[in-house]
mmCIF file of C-alpha atoms and ligand atoms in Angstrom:
data_model
loop_
_atom_site.group_PDB
_atom_site.id
_atom_site.type_symbol
_atom_site.label_atom_id
_atom_site.label_comp_id
_atom_site.label_asym_id
_atom_site.label_seq_id
_atom_site.Cartn_x
_atom_site.Cartn_y
_atom_site.Cartn_z
ATOM 1 C CA MET A 1192 -11.251 -14.413 23.971
ATOM 2 C CA ILE A 1193 -8.054 -12.833 22.728
ATOM 3 C CA GLU A 1194 -6.622 -10.546 25.428
ATOM 4 C CA ALA A 1195 -4.481 -7.445 24.958
ATOM 5 C CA ALA A 1196 -1.632 -9.128 26.885
ATOM 6 C CA GLU A 1197 -1.398 -11.902 24.298
ATOM 7 C CA LEU A 1198 -1.043 -9.412 21.440
ATOM 8 C CA ARG A 1199 1.528 -7.463 23.486
ATOM 9 C CA ASP A 1200 3.604 -10.641 23.993
ATOM 10 C CA ARG A 1201 3.430 -11.642 20.343
ATOM 11 C CA LEU A 1202 4.517 -8.168 19.205
ATOM 12 C CA ALA A 1203 7.200 -7.907 21.898
ATOM 13 C CA ALA A 1204 8.824 -11.044 20.465
ATOM 14 C CA LEU A 1205 9.136 -9.213 17.142
ATOM 15 C CA GLY A 1206 11.127 -6.549 18.965
ATOM 16 C CA ASP A 1207 10.074 -3.337 17.194
ATOM 17 C CA GLY A 1208 10.607 -0.284 19.390
ATOM 18 C CA PRO A 1209 9.035 3.185 19.443
ATOM 19 C CA GLU A 1210 11.968 4.643 17.474
ATOM 20 C CA GLY A 1211 10.473 3.445 14.194
ATOM 21 C CA VAL A 1212 10.875 0.483 11.861
ATOM 22 C CA ASP A 1213 13.011 0.252 8.694
ATOM 23 C CA ARG A 1214 12.089 -3.052 7.149
ATOM 24 C CA PHE A 1215 12.143 -3.004 3.368
ATOM 25 C CA ALA A 1216 11.347 -6.028 1.237
ATOM 26 C CA TRP A 1217 14.105 -8.558 0.515
ATOM 27 C CA THR A 1218 16.459 -7.300 3.260
ATOM 28 C CA PRO A 1219 18.094 -8.937 6.322
ATOM 29 C CA GLU A 1220 15.770 -6.791 8.491
ATOM 30 C CA LEU A 1221 12.777 -8.427 6.849
ATOM 31 C CA ALA A 1222 14.369 -11.865 7.169
ATOM 32 C CA ALA A 1223 14.548 -11.313 10.951
ATOM 33 C CA ALA A 1224 10.809 -10.570 11.037
ATOM 34 C CA GLU A 1225 10.179 -13.645 8.897
ATOM 35 C CA ALA A 1226 12.058 -15.727 11.476
ATOM 36 C CA TRP A 1227 9.569 -14.386 14.051
ATOM 37 C CA PHE A 1228 6.752 -15.467 11.697
ATOM 38 C CA GLY A 1229 8.272 -18.971 11.686
ATOM 39 C CA GLU A 1230 8.326 -19.057 15.497
ATOM 40 C CA GLN A 1231 4.690 -17.896 15.703
ATOM 41 C CA ALA A 1232 3.695 -20.600 13.225
ATOM 42 C CA ALA A 1233 5.626 -23.328 15.053
ATOM 43 C CA ALA A 1234 3.986 -22.347 18.348
ATOM 44 C CA ALA A 1235 0.579 -22.652 16.652
ATOM 45 C CA GLY A 1236 1.513 -26.049 15.189
ATOM 46 C CA MET A 1237 1.464 -24.757 11.594
ATOM 47 C CA ARG A 1238 3.917 -25.344 8.763
ATOM 48 C CA VAL A 1239 5.407 -22.438 6.784
ATOM 49 C CA GLU A 1240 5.707 -22.270 3.007
ATOM 50 C CA ARG A 1241 6.903 -19.414 0.810
ATOM 51 C CA ASP A 1242 4.936 -18.756 -2.371
ATOM 52 C CA PRO A 1243 6.644 -17.753 -5.656
ATOM 53 C CA ALA A 1244 6.184 -14.040 -4.843
ATOM 54 C CA GLY A 1245 7.986 -14.451 -1.516
ATOM 55 C CA SER A 1246 4.866 -14.189 0.677
ATOM 56 C CA LEU A 1247 4.954 -16.412 3.748
ATOM 57 C CA TRP A 1248 2.063 -18.774 4.443
ATOM 58 C CA ALA A 1249 1.557 -20.510 7.798
ATOM 59 C CA LEU A 1250 -0.626 -23.468 6.909
ATOM 60 C CA PRO A 1251 -2.794 -25.798 8.938
ATOM 61 C CA ASP A 1252 -2.920 -29.537 8.262
ATOM 62 C CA GLY A 1253 -4.261 -30.734 4.928
ATOM 63 C CA ASP A 1254 -4.289 -29.334 1.427
ATOM 64 C CA GLY A 1255 -6.840 -26.550 1.720
ATOM 65 C CA PRO A 1256 -8.267 -24.420 0.301
ATOM 66 C CA TRP A 1257 -8.368 -22.388 3.496
ATOM 67 C CA TRP A 1258 -9.678 -19.106 4.740
ATOM 68 C CA ALA A 1259 -6.673 -17.003 5.647
ATOM 69 C CA THR A 1260 -5.882 -13.968 7.748
ATOM 70 C CA GLY A 1261 -2.702 -11.934 8.248
ATOM 71 C CA SER A 1262 -1.163 -8.784 6.770
ATOM 72 C CA HIS A 1263 2.429 -7.775 5.972
ATOM 73 C CA LEU A 1264 5.771 -7.432 7.769
ATOM 74 C CA ASP A 1265 7.625 -4.910 5.570
ATOM 75 C CA SER A 1266 7.503 -1.192 6.388
ATOM 76 C CA VAL A 1267 8.055 2.199 4.836
ATOM 77 C CA ARG A 1268 11.205 4.121 5.813
ATOM 78 C CA ARG A 1269 10.972 4.946 9.549
ATOM 79 C CA GLY A 1270 7.519 3.406 9.694
ATOM 80 C CA GLY A 1271 5.412 2.548 12.714
ATOM 81 C CA ARG A 1272 5.480 -0.778 14.528
ATOM 82 C CA PHE A 1273 1.794 -1.694 14.150
ATOM 83 C CA ASP A 1274 1.257 -1.176 10.401
ATOM 84 C CA GLY A 1275 1.347 -4.778 9.195
ATOM 85 C CA PRO A 1276 2.674 -6.743 12.189
ATOM 86 C CA LEU A 1277 -0.491 -6.127 14.258
ATOM 87 C CA GLY A 1278 -2.515 -7.958 11.600
ATOM 88 C CA VAL A 1279 -0.065 -10.858 11.537
ATOM 89 C CA ALA A 1280 0.037 -11.133 15.344
ATOM 90 C CA ALA A 1281 -3.776 -10.984 15.574
ATOM 91 C CA GLY A 1282 -3.898 -13.505 12.727
ATOM 92 C CA PHE A 1283 -1.852 -16.042 14.705
ATOM 93 C CA ALA A 1284 -3.977 -15.396 17.803
ATOM 94 C CA ALA A 1285 -7.094 -16.204 15.749
ATOM 95 C CA ALA A 1286 -5.595 -19.161 13.853
ATOM 96 C CA GLU A 1287 -4.427 -20.789 17.078
ATOM 97 C CA ARG A 1288 -8.049 -20.833 18.240
ATOM 98 C CA LEU A 1289 -9.496 -21.852 14.886
ATOM 99 C CA PRO A 1290 -7.802 -24.882 13.355
ATOM 100 C CA GLY A 1291 -8.104 -24.802 9.578
ATOM 101 C CA VAL A 1292 -7.301 -21.104 9.124
ATOM 102 C CA ALA A 1293 -4.042 -20.027 7.422
ATOM 103 C CA VAL A 1294 -1.934 -16.943 8.197
ATOM 104 C CA ILE A 1295 -0.227 -14.984 5.416
ATOM 105 C CA ALA A 1296 2.459 -12.289 5.551
ATOM 106 C CA PHE A 1297 2.269 -10.783 2.065
ATOM 107 C CA ALA A 1298 5.571 -9.794 0.459
ATOM 108 C CA ASP A 1299 6.415 -6.114 -0.068
ATOM 109 C CA GLU A 1300 3.052 -4.577 0.744
ATOM 110 C CA GLU A 1301 4.446 -1.074 1.076
ATOM 111 C CA GLY A 1302 6.491 -1.233 -2.119
ATOM 112 C CA ALA A 1303 8.842 1.262 -0.470
ATOM 113 C CA ARG A 1304 12.003 -0.041 -2.114
ATOM 114 C CA PHE A 1305 10.954 -0.669 -5.732
ATOM 115 C CA ASN A 1306 7.689 1.282 -5.966
ATOM 116 C CA THR A 1307 5.836 -2.039 -6.094
ATOM 117 C CA PRO A 1308 3.016 -1.685 -3.534
ATOM 118 C CA THR A 1309 0.933 -4.784 -2.682
ATOM 119 C CA PHE A 1310 3.504 -6.837 -4.598
ATOM 120 C CA GLY A 1311 2.706 -10.225 -3.019
ATOM 121 C CA SER A 1312 -1.066 -9.978 -3.367
ATOM 122 C CA ARG A 1313 -0.865 -8.581 -6.912
ATOM 123 C CA ALA A 1314 1.364 -11.490 -7.881
ATOM 124 C CA LEU A 1315 -1.148 -13.865 -6.298
ATOM 125 C CA VAL A 1316 -4.118 -12.575 -8.305
ATOM 126 C CA GLY A 1317 -1.998 -12.439 -11.476
ATOM 127 C CA ARG A 1318 -2.032 -8.664 -11.775
ATOM 128 C CA LEU A 1319 1.707 -8.044 -11.800
ATOM 129 C CA ASP A 1320 3.614 -7.100 -14.941
ATOM 130 C CA VAL A 1321 6.409 -9.559 -14.137
ATOM 131 C CA PRO A 1322 9.134 -8.422 -16.607
ATOM 132 C CA ASP A 1323 8.466 -4.775 -15.685
ATOM 133 C CA VAL A 1324 8.725 -5.212 -11.917
ATOM 134 C CA LEU A 1325 11.747 -7.521 -12.053
ATOM 135 C CA ALA A 1326 13.685 -4.860 -13.963
ATOM 136 C CA ARG A 1327 12.901 -2.077 -11.470
ATOM 137 C CA THR A 1328 15.812 -0.844 -9.374
ATOM 138 C CA ASP A 1329 16.083 0.586 -5.870
ATOM 139 C CA ASP A 1330 17.971 3.773 -4.892
ATOM 140 C CA ASP A 1331 21.255 1.826 -4.949
ATOM 141 C CA GLY A 1332 20.676 0.490 -8.464
ATOM 142 C CA VAL A 1333 19.890 -3.054 -7.284
ATOM 143 C CA SER A 1334 17.230 -4.701 -9.462
ATOM 144 C CA LEU A 1335 14.200 -6.360 -7.895
ATOM 145 C CA ALA A 1336 15.285 -9.642 -9.479
ATOM 146 C CA ALA A 1337 18.706 -9.383 -7.823
ATOM 147 C CA ALA A 1338 17.143 -8.408 -4.485
ATOM 148 C CA MET A 1339 14.819 -11.421 -4.608
ATOM 149 C CA ARG A 1340 17.753 -13.714 -5.366
ATOM 150 C CA ALA A 1341 19.764 -12.218 -2.488
ATOM 151 C CA ALA A 1342 16.842 -12.968 -0.158
ATOM 152 C CA GLY A 1343 16.687 -16.597 -1.300
ATOM 153 C CA ALA A 1344 13.632 -16.200 -3.569
ATOM 154 C CA ASP A 1345 13.616 -17.224 -7.235
ATOM 155 C CA PRO A 1346 12.512 -14.391 -9.568
ATOM 156 C CA GLU A 1347 12.150 -16.893 -12.423
ATOM 157 C CA ARG A 1348 9.198 -18.423 -10.599
ATOM 158 C CA LEU A 1349 7.369 -15.154 -9.874
ATOM 159 C CA GLY A 1350 4.860 -15.785 -12.670
ATOM 160 C CA GLU A 1351 3.757 -19.020 -10.968
ATOM 161 C CA ALA A 1352 2.300 -17.167 -7.972
ATOM 162 C CA PRO A 1353 -1.343 -17.216 -9.232
ATOM 163 C CA ARG A 1354 -1.405 -21.010 -8.830
ATOM 164 C CA TRP A 1355 -1.415 -20.423 -5.087
ATOM 165 C CA LEU A 1356 -4.757 -18.671 -5.283
ATOM 166 C CA GLU A 1357 -6.358 -22.128 -5.477
ATOM 167 C CA ARG A 1358 -5.219 -22.702 -1.894
ATOM 168 C CA LEU A 1359 -7.368 -19.819 -0.620
ATOM 169 C CA ARG A 1360 -11.109 -19.539 0.018
ATOM 170 C CA GLY A 1361 -10.908 -15.952 1.190
ATOM 171 C CA PHE A 1362 -8.833 -13.455 3.167
ATOM 172 C CA LEU A 1363 -9.697 -11.344 6.196
ATOM 173 C CA GLU A 1364 -7.098 -8.765 7.263
ATOM 174 C CA LEU A 1365 -6.810 -6.817 10.496
ATOM 175 C CA HIS A 1366 -4.969 -3.501 10.189
ATOM 176 C CA ILE A 1367 -4.581 -0.272 12.120
ATOM 177 C CA ASP A 1368 -6.782 2.607 11.078
ATOM 178 C CA GLN A 1369 -4.556 5.150 9.317
ATOM 179 C CA THR A 1370 -7.075 7.942 9.836
ATOM 180 C CA ARG A 1371 -8.943 9.293 12.871
ATOM 181 C CA ASP A 1372 -12.246 7.920 11.554
ATOM 182 C CA LEU A 1373 -12.635 5.317 14.320
ATOM 183 C CA ALA A 1374 -11.334 7.699 16.974
ATOM 184 C CA ARG A 1375 -13.995 10.217 15.917
ATOM 185 C CA ALA A 1376 -16.639 7.484 15.984
ATOM 186 C CA ALA A 1377 -15.425 6.466 19.477
ATOM 187 C CA ALA A 1378 -15.267 2.848 18.301
ATOM 188 C CA PRO A 1379 -12.371 0.465 19.044
ATOM 189 C CA ALA A 1380 -12.748 -1.362 15.713
ATOM 190 C CA GLY A 1381 -14.567 -1.079 12.400
ATOM 191 C CA ALA A 1382 -15.194 -3.005 9.186
ATOM 192 C CA VAL A 1383 -14.033 -1.635 5.839
ATOM 193 C CA ARG A 1384 -16.953 -1.588 3.391
ATOM 194 C CA SER A 1385 -14.940 -0.437 0.401
ATOM 195 C CA LEU A 1386 -11.560 0.807 -0.737
ATOM 196 C CA ALA A 1387 -11.441 4.106 -2.610
ATOM 197 C CA SER A 1388 -10.437 4.292 -6.279
ATOM 198 C CA ARG A 1389 -6.850 5.477 -6.726
ATOM 199 C CA MET A 1390 -4.909 6.899 -9.637
ATOM 200 C CA ARG A 1391 -1.235 7.829 -9.935
ATOM 201 C CA LEU A 1392 -0.321 10.205 -12.729
ATOM 202 C CA ALA A 1393 3.248 10.512 -14.014
ATOM 203 C CA VAL A 1394 3.922 13.949 -15.480
ATOM 204 C CA GLU A 1395 6.886 15.127 -17.530
ATOM 205 C CA LEU A 1396 7.401 18.809 -18.284
ATOM 206 C CA GLU A 1397 9.966 19.801 -20.838
ATOM 207 C CA GLY A 1398 11.129 23.402 -20.956
ATOM 208 C CA ARG A 1399 14.540 24.878 -21.690
ATOM 209 C CA ALA A 1400 17.552 25.635 -19.512
ATOM 210 C CA ASP A 1401 18.456 29.324 -19.653
ATOM 211 C CA HIS A 1402 20.209 31.984 -17.614
ATOM 212 C CA ALA A 1403 17.897 32.959 -14.709
ATOM 213 C CA GLY A 1404 18.879 36.630 -15.025
ATOM 214 C CA THR A 1405 19.290 37.326 -18.701
ATOM 215 C CA THR A 1406 16.361 35.372 -20.190
ATOM 216 C CA ARG A 1407 13.387 37.630 -20.827
ATOM 217 C CA ARG A 1408 9.909 36.659 -19.760
ATOM 218 C CA ASP A 1409 8.639 36.035 -23.285
ATOM 219 C CA GLU A 1410 11.588 33.733 -24.016
ATOM 220 C CA ARG A 1411 11.356 31.555 -20.954
ATOM 221 C CA ARG A 1412 10.207 27.963 -20.968
ATOM 222 C CA ASP A 1413 10.282 27.319 -17.210
ATOM 223 C CA ALA A 1414 9.322 23.692 -16.527
ATOM 224 C CA LEU A 1415 9.066 24.115 -12.760
ATOM 225 C CA ALA A 1416 6.811 27.181 -12.919
ATOM 226 C CA ALA A 1417 4.492 25.220 -15.241
ATOM 227 C CA ALA A 1418 4.654 22.212 -12.897
ATOM 228 C CA ALA A 1419 3.656 24.393 -9.953
ATOM 229 C CA ARG A 1420 0.595 25.633 -11.844
ATOM 230 C CA LEU A 1421 -0.342 22.088 -12.793
ATOM 231 C CA VAL A 1422 -0.083 20.919 -9.166
ATOM 232 C CA VAL A 1423 -2.355 23.748 -8.044
ATOM 233 C CA ALA A 1424 -4.793 22.897 -10.852
ATOM 234 C CA ALA A 1425 -4.881 19.222 -9.803
ATOM 235 C CA ASP A 1426 -5.825 20.239 -6.282
ATOM 236 C CA GLU A 1427 -8.343 22.914 -7.363
ATOM 237 C CA LEU A 1428 -10.156 20.417 -9.574
ATOM 238 C CA ALA A 1429 -10.879 18.296 -6.492
ATOM 239 C CA GLU A 1430 -11.787 21.203 -4.222
ATOM 240 C CA GLY A 1431 -15.139 21.214 -2.484
ATOM 241 C CA ASP A 1432 -15.200 17.431 -2.115
ATOM 242 C CA PRO A 1433 -13.788 16.425 1.287
ATOM 243 C CA ASP A 1434 -13.551 12.785 0.134
ATOM 244 C CA PHE A 1435 -11.394 13.592 -2.914
ATOM 245 C CA LEU A 1436 -7.721 13.640 -1.938
ATOM 246 C CA VAL A 1437 -4.981 14.913 -4.253
ATOM 247 C CA THR A 1438 -1.272 14.812 -3.480
ATOM 248 C CA ALA A 1439 1.728 15.852 -5.548
ATOM 249 C CA ALA A 1440 4.029 13.568 -3.622
ATOM 250 C CA ARG A 1441 7.287 13.388 -5.536
ATOM 251 C CA ILE A 1442 9.122 15.774 -7.849
ATOM 252 C CA LEU A 1443 12.461 15.766 -9.670
ATOM 253 C CA VAL A 1444 13.878 18.922 -11.221
ATOM 254 C CA ALA A 1445 16.745 19.327 -13.691
ATOM 255 C CA PRO A 1446 19.223 20.894 -13.738
ATOM 256 C CA ASN A 1447 18.169 21.936 -10.183
ATOM 257 C CA ALA A 1448 20.694 24.775 -10.117
ATOM 258 C CA PHE A 1449 20.579 28.216 -8.447
ATOM 259 C CA THR A 1450 20.750 30.425 -11.514
ATOM 260 C CA THR A 1451 19.279 28.280 -14.292
ATOM 261 C CA VAL A 1452 15.690 28.245 -15.541
ATOM 262 C CA PRO A 1453 14.435 24.693 -14.815
ATOM 263 C CA ALA A 1454 14.510 22.710 -18.051
ATOM 264 C CA PHE A 1455 12.838 19.486 -17.018
ATOM 265 C CA VAL A 1456 10.500 18.287 -14.295
ATOM 266 C CA ARG A 1457 9.167 14.854 -13.547
ATOM 267 C CA LEU A 1458 6.435 14.611 -10.925
ATOM 268 C CA TRP A 1459 3.797 12.228 -9.713
ATOM 269 C CA ILE A 1460 0.254 13.149 -8.671
ATOM 270 C CA ASP A 1461 -1.853 10.808 -6.573
ATOM 271 C CA GLY A 1462 -5.663 11.119 -6.602
ATOM 272 C CA ARG A 1463 -8.133 9.103 -4.472
ATOM 273 C CA THR A 1464 -11.893 9.157 -4.074
ATOM 274 C CA PRO A 1465 -14.636 6.635 -3.358
ATOM 275 C CA ASP A 1466 -16.332 7.777 -6.606
ATOM 276 C CA PRO A 1467 -14.642 6.194 -9.663
ATOM 277 C CA GLU A 1468 -16.467 8.477 -12.134
ATOM 278 C CA ARG A 1469 -15.271 11.598 -10.330
ATOM 279 C CA LEU A 1470 -11.731 10.247 -10.599
ATOM 280 C CA GLU A 1471 -12.047 9.775 -14.371
ATOM 281 C CA ALA A 1472 -13.561 13.240 -14.756
ATOM 282 C CA TRP A 1473 -10.723 14.768 -12.714
ATOM 283 C CA ARG A 1474 -8.138 13.044 -14.912
ATOM 284 C CA ALA A 1475 -9.831 14.356 -18.079
ATOM 285 C CA ALA A 1476 -10.137 17.899 -16.699
ATOM 286 C CA LEU A 1477 -6.491 17.905 -15.663
ATOM 287 C CA GLY A 1478 -5.558 16.854 -19.200
ATOM 288 C CA ASP A 1479 -7.397 19.936 -20.499
ATOM 289 C CA ARG A 1480 -5.627 22.176 -17.985
ATOM 290 C CA ALA A 1481 -2.280 20.717 -19.057
ATOM 291 C CA ALA A 1482 -3.046 21.491 -22.707
ATOM 292 C CA ALA A 1483 -3.928 25.085 -21.802
ATOM 293 C CA LEU A 1484 -0.761 25.399 -19.728
ATOM 294 C CA GLU A 1485 1.334 24.179 -22.657
ATOM 295 C CA GLU A 1486 -0.045 27.052 -24.728
ATOM 296 C CA ALA A 1487 0.539 29.599 -21.999
ATOM 297 C CA THR A 1488 4.034 28.522 -20.922
ATOM 298 C CA ARG A 1489 5.620 26.990 -24.072
ATOM 299 C CA VAL A 1490 6.507 24.020 -21.846
ATOM 300 C CA ARG A 1491 5.695 20.590 -23.264
ATOM 301 C CA ILE A 1492 3.604 18.597 -20.800
ATOM 302 C CA HIS A 1493 3.168 14.855 -20.998
ATOM 303 C CA LEU A 1494 0.555 13.428 -18.630
ATOM 304 C CA ALA A 1495 0.359 9.633 -18.259
ATOM 305 C CA THR A 1496 -1.675 7.361 -15.997
ATOM 306 C CA ALA A 1497 1.032 5.357 -14.192
ATOM 307 C CA SER A 1498 -1.440 3.258 -12.235
ATOM 308 C CA HIS A 1499 -5.171 3.093 -11.756
ATOM 309 C CA THR A 1500 -6.750 0.891 -9.118
ATOM 310 C CA ALA A 1501 -10.504 0.681 -9.220
ATOM 311 C CA GLY A 1502 -12.242 0.932 -5.877
ATOM 312 C CA VAL A 1503 -13.253 -2.334 -4.255
ATOM 313 C CA ALA A 1504 -16.502 -3.040 -2.449
ATOM 314 C CA PHE A 1505 -15.879 -5.871 -0.025
ATOM 315 C CA ASP A 1506 -18.001 -9.010 -0.174
ATOM 316 C CA ALA A 1507 -21.402 -8.662 1.530
ATOM 317 C CA SER A 1508 -21.108 -12.110 3.126
ATOM 318 C CA VAL A 1509 -17.813 -11.106 4.744
ATOM 319 C CA LEU A 1510 -19.293 -7.856 6.042
ATOM 320 C CA ALA A 1511 -22.245 -9.804 7.431
ATOM 321 C CA ALA A 1512 -19.850 -12.194 9.185
ATOM 322 C CA LEU A 1513 -18.194 -9.226 10.890
ATOM 323 C CA GLY A 1514 -21.485 -8.309 12.558
ATOM 324 C CA ASP A 1515 -22.330 -4.787 13.607
ATOM 325 C CA LEU A 1516 -18.926 -3.083 13.467
ATOM 326 C CA PRO A 1517 -19.099 0.500 12.178
ATOM 327 C CA GLY A 1518 -18.502 0.658 8.415
ATOM 328 C CA LEU A 1519 -15.634 2.627 6.858
ATOM 329 C CA VAL A 1520 -14.264 3.652 3.466
ATOM 330 C CA CYS A 1521 -10.517 3.128 3.305
ATOM 331 C CA PHE A 1522 -8.297 5.364 1.153
ATOM 332 C CA ALA A 1523 -5.103 3.329 1.452
ATOM 333 C CA GLY A 1524 -4.269 0.294 -0.663
ATOM 334 C CA HIS A 1525 -4.190 -3.054 1.142
ATOM 335 C CA ASP A 1526 -3.546 -6.691 0.271
ATOM 336 C CA ALA A 1527 -7.136 -7.578 1.228
ATOM 337 C CA GLY A 1528 -8.341 -5.142 -1.444
ATOM 338 C CA ILE A 1529 -6.244 -6.901 -4.069
ATOM 339 C CA VAL A 1530 -7.371 -10.380 -3.002
ATOM 340 C CA ALA A 1531 -10.981 -9.098 -3.138
ATOM 341 C CA GLU A 1532 -10.645 -8.866 -6.933
ATOM 342 C CA ARG A 1533 -10.749 -12.663 -7.054
ATOM 343 C CA LEU A 1534 -12.047 -14.016 -3.738
ATOM 344 C CA PRO A 1535 -14.256 -12.994 -0.822
ATOM 345 C CA ALA A 1536 -12.219 -10.679 1.386
ATOM 346 C CA GLY A 1537 -12.612 -8.085 4.089
ATOM 347 C CA MET A 1538 -10.811 -5.919 6.630
ATOM 348 C CA VAL A 1539 -11.125 -5.089 10.295
ATOM 349 C CA LEU A 1540 -9.546 -1.768 11.282
ATOM 350 C CA VAL A 1541 -8.372 -0.929 14.803
ATOM 351 C CA ARG A 1542 -8.720 2.579 16.244
ATOM 352 C CA ASN A 1543 -5.682 4.825 15.933
ATOM 353 C CA PRO A 1544 -6.037 7.632 18.515
ATOM 354 C CA THR A 1545 -3.909 10.128 16.571
ATOM 355 C CA GLY A 1546 -4.478 8.853 13.043
ATOM 356 C CA VAL A 1547 -0.694 8.973 12.527
ATOM 357 C CA SER A 1548 0.774 6.122 10.480
ATOM 358 C CA HIS A 1549 3.891 5.518 8.365
ATOM 359 C CA ALA A 1550 5.782 7.254 11.184
ATOM 360 C CA PRO A 1551 7.325 6.150 14.490
ATOM 361 C CA GLU A 1552 4.587 8.039 16.401
ATOM 362 C CA GLU A 1553 1.983 5.541 15.163
ATOM 363 C CA GLU A 1554 0.096 4.277 18.254
ATOM 364 C CA VAL A 1555 -2.544 1.713 19.085
ATOM 365 C CA ASP A 1556 -4.171 0.841 22.418
ATOM 366 C CA LEU A 1557 -3.793 -2.934 22.635
ATOM 367 C CA GLU A 1558 -7.215 -3.165 24.322
ATOM 368 C CA ASP A 1559 -8.630 -1.802 21.036
ATOM 369 C CA ALA A 1560 -6.443 -4.237 19.105
ATOM 370 C CA ALA A 1561 -7.864 -7.092 21.174
ATOM 371 C CA ALA A 1562 -11.409 -5.933 20.374
ATOM 372 C CA GLY A 1563 -10.466 -5.969 16.700
ATOM 373 C CA ALA A 1564 -8.799 -9.379 17.004
ATOM 374 C CA ASN A 1565 -11.933 -10.840 18.609
ATOM 375 C CA ALA A 1566 -14.059 -9.420 15.780
ATOM 376 C CA LEU A 1567 -11.603 -11.018 13.333
ATOM 377 C CA LEU A 1568 -11.860 -14.331 15.195
ATOM 378 C CA ALA A 1569 -15.667 -14.217 15.251
ATOM 379 C CA GLY A 1570 -15.748 -13.345 11.559
ATOM 380 C CA LEU A 1571 -13.410 -16.200 10.622
ATOM 381 C CA GLU A 1572 -15.455 -18.587 12.774
ATOM 382 C CA ARG A 1573 -18.545 -17.786 10.691
ATOM 383 C CA LEU A 1574 -16.726 -17.883 7.353
ATOM 384 C CA ALA A 1575 -14.296 -20.807 7.715
HETATM 385 ZN ZN1 ZN B 2088 -0.050 -1.734 6.128
#
């Protein structure tokens, strides 16, 4: 049995406090957490290797392939202390009791620095556009390639990551619930049955800069006013379906000045639903709305699909191994969902009383975490 006190001790050694965690990929802050990973592995008698994408693997004796568990150690800006590390800590607790199971901390799961979410697992399954991601830059203009080099990783080898997939039989990840689903169900832990389909649209609106006071209505080409109508349309098209979530999460406006009609807007719209056909239909309908808006506003609108991740149904054998945990649909992306494209995979979620995540207020009762960790252990016992 894994007790709450053991998880508390493992997490305490990592040292994250309630004030929030800033641990972006390829930074000294992450390196400190990776040192903790090394200590956890050493205590479990496992060796640590880094794959070409920078993910850390704690390996048992032998050559594998192994079943693995784990999660990630990077965070969003001012993130919570359980998102990621809880799955790694529970992973070591399980692996210590089950010789022959590996523990992985996937690189850059959040993608907070280079907009490269689930970087390590995508590299592993060979679904990373390597030249594209290496050229991306962070807010300080540092390229991903340079950041990898600074962290001691070799960007030239990134394309070799898929070879490591041969070392895996499957992956089972424990993670905090980032909703109140389990709290509502009054269950300490649950099993994810599927991940929702997700789409990120990149939109560019091109109008014309003009004097805010002297430009008549019929002469205006206001990019921001058109963008606002498009954002409302995106949300309206999903209305009436509580499982269809639409977010206009990021927007850039130029010239962004007090007395100038906005000339240019770039924005991103994120849509998620368990129903992949509804997502496609929404995208098509929004394209029609954009065309109509172009007519009405004289603003040129370019709508592109920046990313599209098909929903994943987790392997039935993995769900069976997890026993009678309540089943959930998960709307967030996770490494286990990426691995599931190639290998059996699954996820155990742990109740989050408030549902808050990606914020310092994120909370977990470690008794619930222990219940989740024991479900993880029992599942791995049946699978490995
Ligand atoms: Zn996470």
